[in-house]
Short mmCIF file of C-alpha atoms in Angstrom, two decimals:
data_model
loop_
_atom_site.label_atom_id
_atom_site.label_comp_id
_atom_site.label_asym_id
_atom_site.label_seq_id
_atom_site.Cartn_x
_atom_site.Cartn_y
_atom_site.Cartn_z
CA MET R 1 -69.74 -28.12 -77.78
CA ILE R 2 -69.36 -25.35 -75.24
CA LYS R 3 -66.77 -26.09 -72.62
CA LYS R 4 -66.02 -24.17 -69.46
CA THR R 5 -62.82 -23.77 -67.50
CA SER R 6 -62.40 -22.27 -64.08
CA LEU R 7 -59.23 -21.01 -62.54
CA PHE R 8 -60.14 -21.44 -58.92
CA VAL R 9 -57.55 -24.09 -58.08
CA PHE R 10 -53.91 -23.54 -58.85
CA CYS R 11 -50.88 -22.38 -56.89
CA MET R 12 -50.52 -18.66 -57.37
CA ALA R 13 -47.33 -18.51 -55.36
CA LEU R 14 -45.67 -21.12 -57.58
CA PHE R 15 -46.76 -19.35 -60.75
CA TRP R 16 -45.51 -15.97 -59.71
CA SER R 17 -42.24 -17.36 -58.36
CA CYS R 18 -41.54 -18.73 -61.84
CA ASN R 19 -42.56 -15.61 -63.73
CA ASN R 20 -41.74 -12.66 -61.49
CA SER R 21 -38.53 -10.75 -61.15
CA SER R 22 -38.64 -10.59 -57.34
CA SER R 23 -37.89 -13.36 -54.88
CA SER R 24 -36.77 -13.61 -51.31
CA GLY R 25 -33.80 -15.79 -52.28
CA SER R 26 -34.80 -18.43 -49.75
CA GLY R 27 -37.02 -20.46 -52.08
CA VAL R 28 -40.16 -18.96 -50.55
CA ASP R 29 -41.83 -15.94 -52.11
CA VAL R 30 -42.45 -13.07 -49.77
CA PRO R 31 -44.92 -10.32 -50.78
CA VAL R 32 -43.19 -6.98 -51.18
CA ASN R 33 -46.27 -4.81 -51.04
CA ASN R 34 -49.53 -4.81 -49.17
CA ILE R 35 -51.77 -5.74 -52.08
CA PRO R 36 -53.73 -8.89 -52.90
CA PRO R 37 -52.52 -11.38 -55.50
CA PRO R 38 -54.22 -11.33 -58.92
CA SER R 39 -57.70 -12.82 -58.98
CA PRO R 40 -58.33 -15.79 -61.30
CA VAL R 41 -60.48 -14.81 -64.30
CA SER R 42 -62.55 -17.69 -65.64
CA TYR R 43 -63.84 -17.97 -69.19
CA THR R 44 -66.11 -20.09 -71.36
CA LEU R 45 -65.00 -21.51 -74.69
CA LEU R 46 -67.46 -20.53 -77.44
CA ASN R 47 -65.81 -21.69 -80.66
CA ILE R 48 -62.59 -22.96 -82.22
CA TYR R 49 -61.38 -21.66 -85.58
CA PRO R 50 -58.47 -22.63 -87.86
CA HIS R 51 -55.21 -20.68 -87.75
CA ASP R 52 -52.26 -20.63 -90.13
CA THR R 53 -49.48 -22.70 -88.54
CA THR R 54 -46.85 -20.68 -90.41
CA ALA R 55 -48.01 -17.47 -88.70
CA PHE R 56 -45.51 -16.39 -86.02
CA THR R 57 -48.23 -14.33 -84.36
CA GLN R 58 -47.09 -11.08 -82.77
CA GLY R 59 -50.23 -8.94 -82.87
CA LEU R 60 -53.95 -9.64 -83.17
CA VAL R 61 -56.88 -7.23 -83.57
CA PHE R 62 -60.60 -7.77 -84.25
CA HIS R 63 -62.21 -5.12 -86.48
CA ASN R 64 -65.39 -5.15 -88.58
CA ASP R 65 -65.85 -8.92 -88.31
CA HIS R 66 -62.27 -9.72 -89.36
CA LEU R 67 -59.06 -10.52 -87.57
CA TYR R 68 -56.02 -8.44 -88.42
CA GLU R 69 -52.77 -10.21 -87.62
CA GLY R 70 -49.15 -9.12 -87.51
CA THR R 71 -46.52 -11.84 -87.77
CA GLY R 72 -42.81 -11.87 -87.02
CA GLN R 73 -39.44 -13.31 -88.07
CA LYS R 74 -37.08 -11.64 -90.51
CA LYS R 75 -37.83 -12.43 -94.17
CA ALA R 76 -41.26 -13.70 -93.07
CA SER R 77 -42.99 -10.80 -91.27
CA THR R 78 -46.42 -9.88 -92.57
CA LEU R 79 -49.59 -7.92 -91.96
CA ARG R 80 -52.77 -9.87 -92.68
CA LYS R 81 -56.52 -9.46 -92.89
CA VAL R 82 -58.10 -12.82 -92.05
CA ASP R 83 -61.56 -14.38 -92.25
CA TYR R 84 -61.53 -15.69 -88.69
CA LYS R 85 -64.19 -18.35 -89.31
CA THR R 86 -62.25 -20.09 -92.08
CA GLY R 87 -58.71 -18.92 -91.39
CA ASN R 88 -58.44 -17.75 -95.01
CA ILE R 89 -56.08 -14.83 -95.55
CA GLN R 90 -57.97 -12.17 -97.47
CA LYS R 91 -55.07 -9.76 -97.79
CA LYS R 92 -51.40 -10.09 -96.89
CA ILE R 93 -48.68 -7.45 -96.86
CA ASP R 94 -45.10 -8.71 -96.80
CA ILE R 95 -43.05 -6.16 -94.90
CA ASP R 96 -39.38 -5.36 -95.51
CA PRO R 97 -37.47 -8.67 -95.14
CA ASP R 98 -34.92 -6.96 -92.90
CA LEU R 99 -37.62 -6.04 -90.38
CA PHE R 100 -39.05 -8.24 -87.61
CA GLY R 101 -42.76 -7.50 -87.24
CA GLU R 102 -44.38 -7.23 -83.81
CA GLY R 103 -47.63 -5.98 -82.24
CA ILE R 104 -50.42 -4.18 -84.10
CA THR R 105 -53.40 -2.03 -83.24
CA ILE R 106 -56.11 -0.08 -85.07
CA LEU R 107 -57.00 3.43 -83.97
CA ASN R 108 -59.62 5.33 -85.99
CA ASP R 109 -58.75 4.77 -89.67
CA THR R 110 -55.11 3.85 -89.09
CA LEU R 111 -53.30 0.58 -88.40
CA TYR R 112 -49.97 0.63 -86.57
CA GLN R 113 -47.40 -2.18 -86.63
CA LEU R 114 -44.34 -2.31 -84.38
CA THR R 115 -41.01 -3.86 -85.25
CA TRP R 116 -38.89 -5.64 -82.69
CA GLN R 117 -35.38 -4.12 -82.56
CA ASP R 118 -35.53 -1.96 -85.66
CA HIS R 119 -36.96 1.14 -83.92
CA ILE R 120 -39.51 1.55 -86.72
CA VAL R 121 -43.31 1.70 -86.53
CA LEU R 122 -45.13 1.01 -89.80
CA VAL R 123 -48.29 3.08 -90.28
CA TYR R 124 -51.00 1.96 -92.72
CA SER R 125 -54.25 3.32 -94.06
CA LEU R 126 -56.87 0.90 -92.75
CA LYS R 127 -59.09 1.01 -95.84
CA ASP R 128 -56.49 -0.49 -98.19
CA LEU R 129 -53.60 -1.47 -95.88
CA LYS R 130 -51.22 0.75 -97.82
CA LYS R 131 -48.25 2.00 -95.84
CA VAL R 132 -48.48 5.76 -95.47
CA ARG R 133 -45.45 6.50 -93.29
CA THR R 134 -42.98 5.19 -90.74
CA VAL R 135 -42.34 6.54 -87.26
CA TYR R 136 -39.22 6.22 -85.10
CA TRP R 137 -39.52 4.42 -81.74
CA ASN R 138 -36.41 4.37 -79.55
CA ARG R 139 -37.15 1.16 -77.62
CA GLU R 140 -37.86 -2.43 -78.55
CA GLY R 141 -41.37 -3.07 -79.83
CA TRP R 142 -43.33 -6.04 -78.46
CA GLY R 143 -47.04 -5.45 -77.89
CA LEU R 144 -49.31 -2.61 -79.00
CA THR R 145 -52.84 -1.46 -78.14
CA HIS R 146 -54.60 1.83 -77.37
CA ASP R 147 -57.05 3.52 -75.07
CA SER R 148 -59.19 6.46 -76.20
CA THR R 149 -56.20 8.81 -76.28
CA HIS R 150 -52.86 7.01 -76.40
CA LEU R 151 -51.13 4.14 -78.08
CA ILE R 152 -49.81 1.73 -75.43
CA ILE R 153 -46.58 -0.17 -76.08
CA SER R 154 -44.76 -2.99 -74.28
CA ASP R 155 -41.07 -3.78 -74.73
CA GLY R 156 -40.67 -7.08 -72.87
CA THR R 157 -39.99 -5.43 -69.53
CA ASP R 158 -42.44 -4.51 -66.77
CA LYS R 159 -43.18 -1.17 -68.47
CA LEU R 160 -46.16 0.10 -70.46
CA TYR R 161 -45.42 3.19 -72.55
CA PHE R 162 -48.22 5.62 -73.39
CA VAL R 163 -47.45 7.62 -76.54
CA ARG R 164 -49.17 10.20 -78.70
CA PRO R 165 -50.34 8.57 -81.96
CA GLY R 166 -49.32 11.37 -84.30
CA ASP R 167 -45.63 11.61 -83.47
CA PHE R 168 -45.08 8.85 -80.87
CA LYS R 169 -44.12 11.37 -78.24
CA LEU R 170 -43.86 9.58 -74.89
CA MET R 171 -46.54 10.87 -72.51
CA LYS R 172 -46.12 8.55 -69.53
CA ILE R 173 -44.69 5.23 -68.35
CA VAL R 174 -46.54 2.79 -66.09
CA SER R 175 -44.66 0.04 -64.25
CA VAL R 176 -46.59 -3.22 -63.91
CA TYR R 177 -46.48 -5.12 -60.62
CA ASN R 178 -48.27 -7.67 -58.47
CA HIS R 179 -48.06 -8.64 -54.80
CA LEU R 180 -44.48 -9.86 -55.29
CA GLY R 181 -43.08 -6.91 -57.23
CA PRO R 182 -42.43 -6.01 -60.90
CA VAL R 183 -43.91 -8.29 -63.58
CA ASN R 184 -41.74 -8.67 -66.69
CA ASN R 185 -42.05 -10.16 -70.20
CA LEU R 186 -45.17 -8.18 -71.09
CA ASN R 187 -45.87 -8.95 -74.73
CA GLU R 188 -48.98 -8.76 -76.94
CA LEU R 189 -51.56 -6.29 -75.60
CA GLU R 190 -55.30 -5.61 -75.84
CA TYR R 191 -57.30 -2.85 -74.16
CA ILE R 192 -60.60 -4.21 -72.80
CA ASN R 193 -63.13 -2.30 -70.71
CA GLY R 194 -60.58 -0.05 -69.05
CA TYR R 195 -57.91 -2.71 -68.48
CA VAL R 196 -54.83 -3.72 -70.46
CA TYR R 197 -54.68 -7.47 -71.08
CA ALA R 198 -51.13 -8.69 -71.72
CA ASN R 199 -49.74 -12.02 -72.84
CA GLN R 200 -46.79 -12.77 -70.58
CA TRP R 201 -44.19 -14.18 -72.94
CA GLU R 202 -43.26 -17.84 -72.54
CA THR R 203 -46.07 -18.46 -70.07
CA ASN R 204 -49.62 -19.72 -70.47
CA TYR R 205 -51.13 -16.63 -68.90
CA ILE R 206 -52.85 -13.43 -69.93
CA LEU R 207 -52.63 -10.70 -67.30
CA LYS R 208 -55.36 -8.16 -66.55
CA ILE R 209 -53.63 -4.88 -65.71
CA ASP R 210 -55.02 -1.66 -64.27
CA PRO R 211 -53.36 0.93 -66.54
CA SER R 212 -53.77 3.76 -64.06
CA SER R 213 -51.64 2.05 -61.42
CA GLY R 214 -49.90 -0.88 -63.14
CA TRP R 215 -51.40 -3.39 -60.69
CA VAL R 216 -52.08 -6.86 -62.05
CA ALA R 217 -55.70 -7.30 -60.98
CA GLY R 218 -56.45 -10.64 -62.65
CA ILE R 219 -55.03 -13.60 -64.54
CA LEU R 220 -56.39 -15.91 -67.26
CA ASP R 221 -54.90 -19.40 -67.44
CA PHE R 222 -54.52 -21.03 -70.87
CA THR R 223 -52.33 -23.93 -69.77
CA ASP R 224 -52.73 -26.87 -72.19
CA ALA R 225 -55.54 -24.98 -73.94
CA LEU R 226 -54.97 -26.69 -77.31
CA LYS R 227 -55.01 -30.11 -75.68
CA ARG R 228 -58.05 -29.42 -73.51
CA PHE R 229 -60.19 -27.77 -76.16
CA ALA R 230 -58.96 -29.12 -79.50
CA ASN R 231 -57.26 -32.40 -78.55
CA ILE R 232 -53.98 -31.07 -79.96
CA ASN R 233 -50.81 -31.73 -78.00
CA TYR R 234 -47.94 -29.37 -78.76
CA ASP R 235 -44.78 -31.01 -77.46
CA LYS R 236 -41.82 -29.32 -75.82
CA GLU R 237 -39.93 -29.20 -79.10
CA ALA R 238 -42.68 -27.13 -80.73
CA VAL R 239 -42.73 -24.76 -77.77
CA GLN R 240 -38.96 -24.41 -77.93
CA GLU R 241 -39.36 -23.38 -81.57
CA GLY R 242 -41.62 -20.55 -80.45
CA ALA R 243 -45.14 -22.02 -80.48
CA VAL R 244 -46.24 -20.15 -77.37
CA LEU R 245 -49.40 -18.32 -76.37
CA ASN R 246 -49.37 -14.88 -78.04
CA GLY R 247 -52.39 -13.20 -79.53
CA VAL R 248 -55.42 -11.65 -77.89
CA ALA R 249 -58.14 -9.66 -79.67
CA TRP R 250 -61.41 -8.23 -78.40
CA ASP R 251 -64.77 -7.81 -80.13
CA ALA R 252 -66.43 -5.06 -78.11
CA ALA R 253 -69.77 -5.45 -79.90
CA THR R 254 -70.28 -9.00 -78.65
CA SER R 255 -67.89 -9.05 -75.66
CA ARG R 256 -65.87 -11.99 -76.91
CA MET R 257 -62.13 -12.57 -76.89
CA PHE R 258 -60.01 -14.31 -79.53
CA VAL R 259 -56.87 -16.05 -78.31
CA THR R 260 -54.13 -17.82 -80.26
CA GLY R 261 -50.38 -18.41 -80.26
CA LYS R 262 -47.35 -18.32 -82.48
CA LEU R 263 -47.53 -21.22 -84.98
CA TRP R 264 -50.76 -22.45 -83.37
CA PRO R 265 -53.23 -24.38 -85.54
CA LYS R 266 -56.27 -22.88 -83.81
CA VAL R 267 -57.84 -19.62 -82.64
CA LEU R 268 -60.00 -19.88 -79.52
CA GLU R 269 -63.08 -17.72 -79.12
CA VAL R 270 -63.94 -17.28 -75.46
CA LYS R 271 -66.27 -15.28 -73.27
CA LEU R 272 -65.05 -13.86 -69.97
CA ASN R 273 -67.24 -14.91 -67.06
#
């Protein structure tokens, strides 16, 4: 059954006061710049697919009718090629047990996988998922995507780093902000129609960011998504163990988005309205 959710009614001020780094200190948020708050982005649920509940999802990419997934945790980090309709893992690469895997992206014939605090980027040949080299990255690695020219990296702050794919030379830094100031905890990333979409860690929101300015133009709300769409209730204990929203992939051919979370039992396929 197709279900629809709209984001027209919720308290933006309350949300941003809980998830922003700026506050007036008086208990009431005061805008720090003359810009509008992010616009709610509504979506329609198209399908629900199974997801491996042992996957500590850190990166998600859709390519040639498959999902590619990077997972985290030391001694458990992997790179996977997944049949998204069945959830079956078609190929799995176990990375060095001392490394903590993070975001992934595919650019041309190459797949890149960040690591968290190890300052290493793993580079694979897409055709066989064989590691071809490693690259040094001097910051933490959280989320990873790309535009037509650069790889784009998040490190859990309010910054997006644009780097050259060949040698990871830093080309520019964009600071992300909304009407209240800097927006932190940017995590898994996806580049969609000229915007960077970012999971904001430990929230139920995906942010739509203008990469030219850093302005948060829109927000997608996935609060209680598993309960609303799949009748699955993840309790506070599961969330405390890390089962939070994290994973967004885009199929440009059909304009559909895939959304999941760490340790989630489902992948949601949605269409942006």
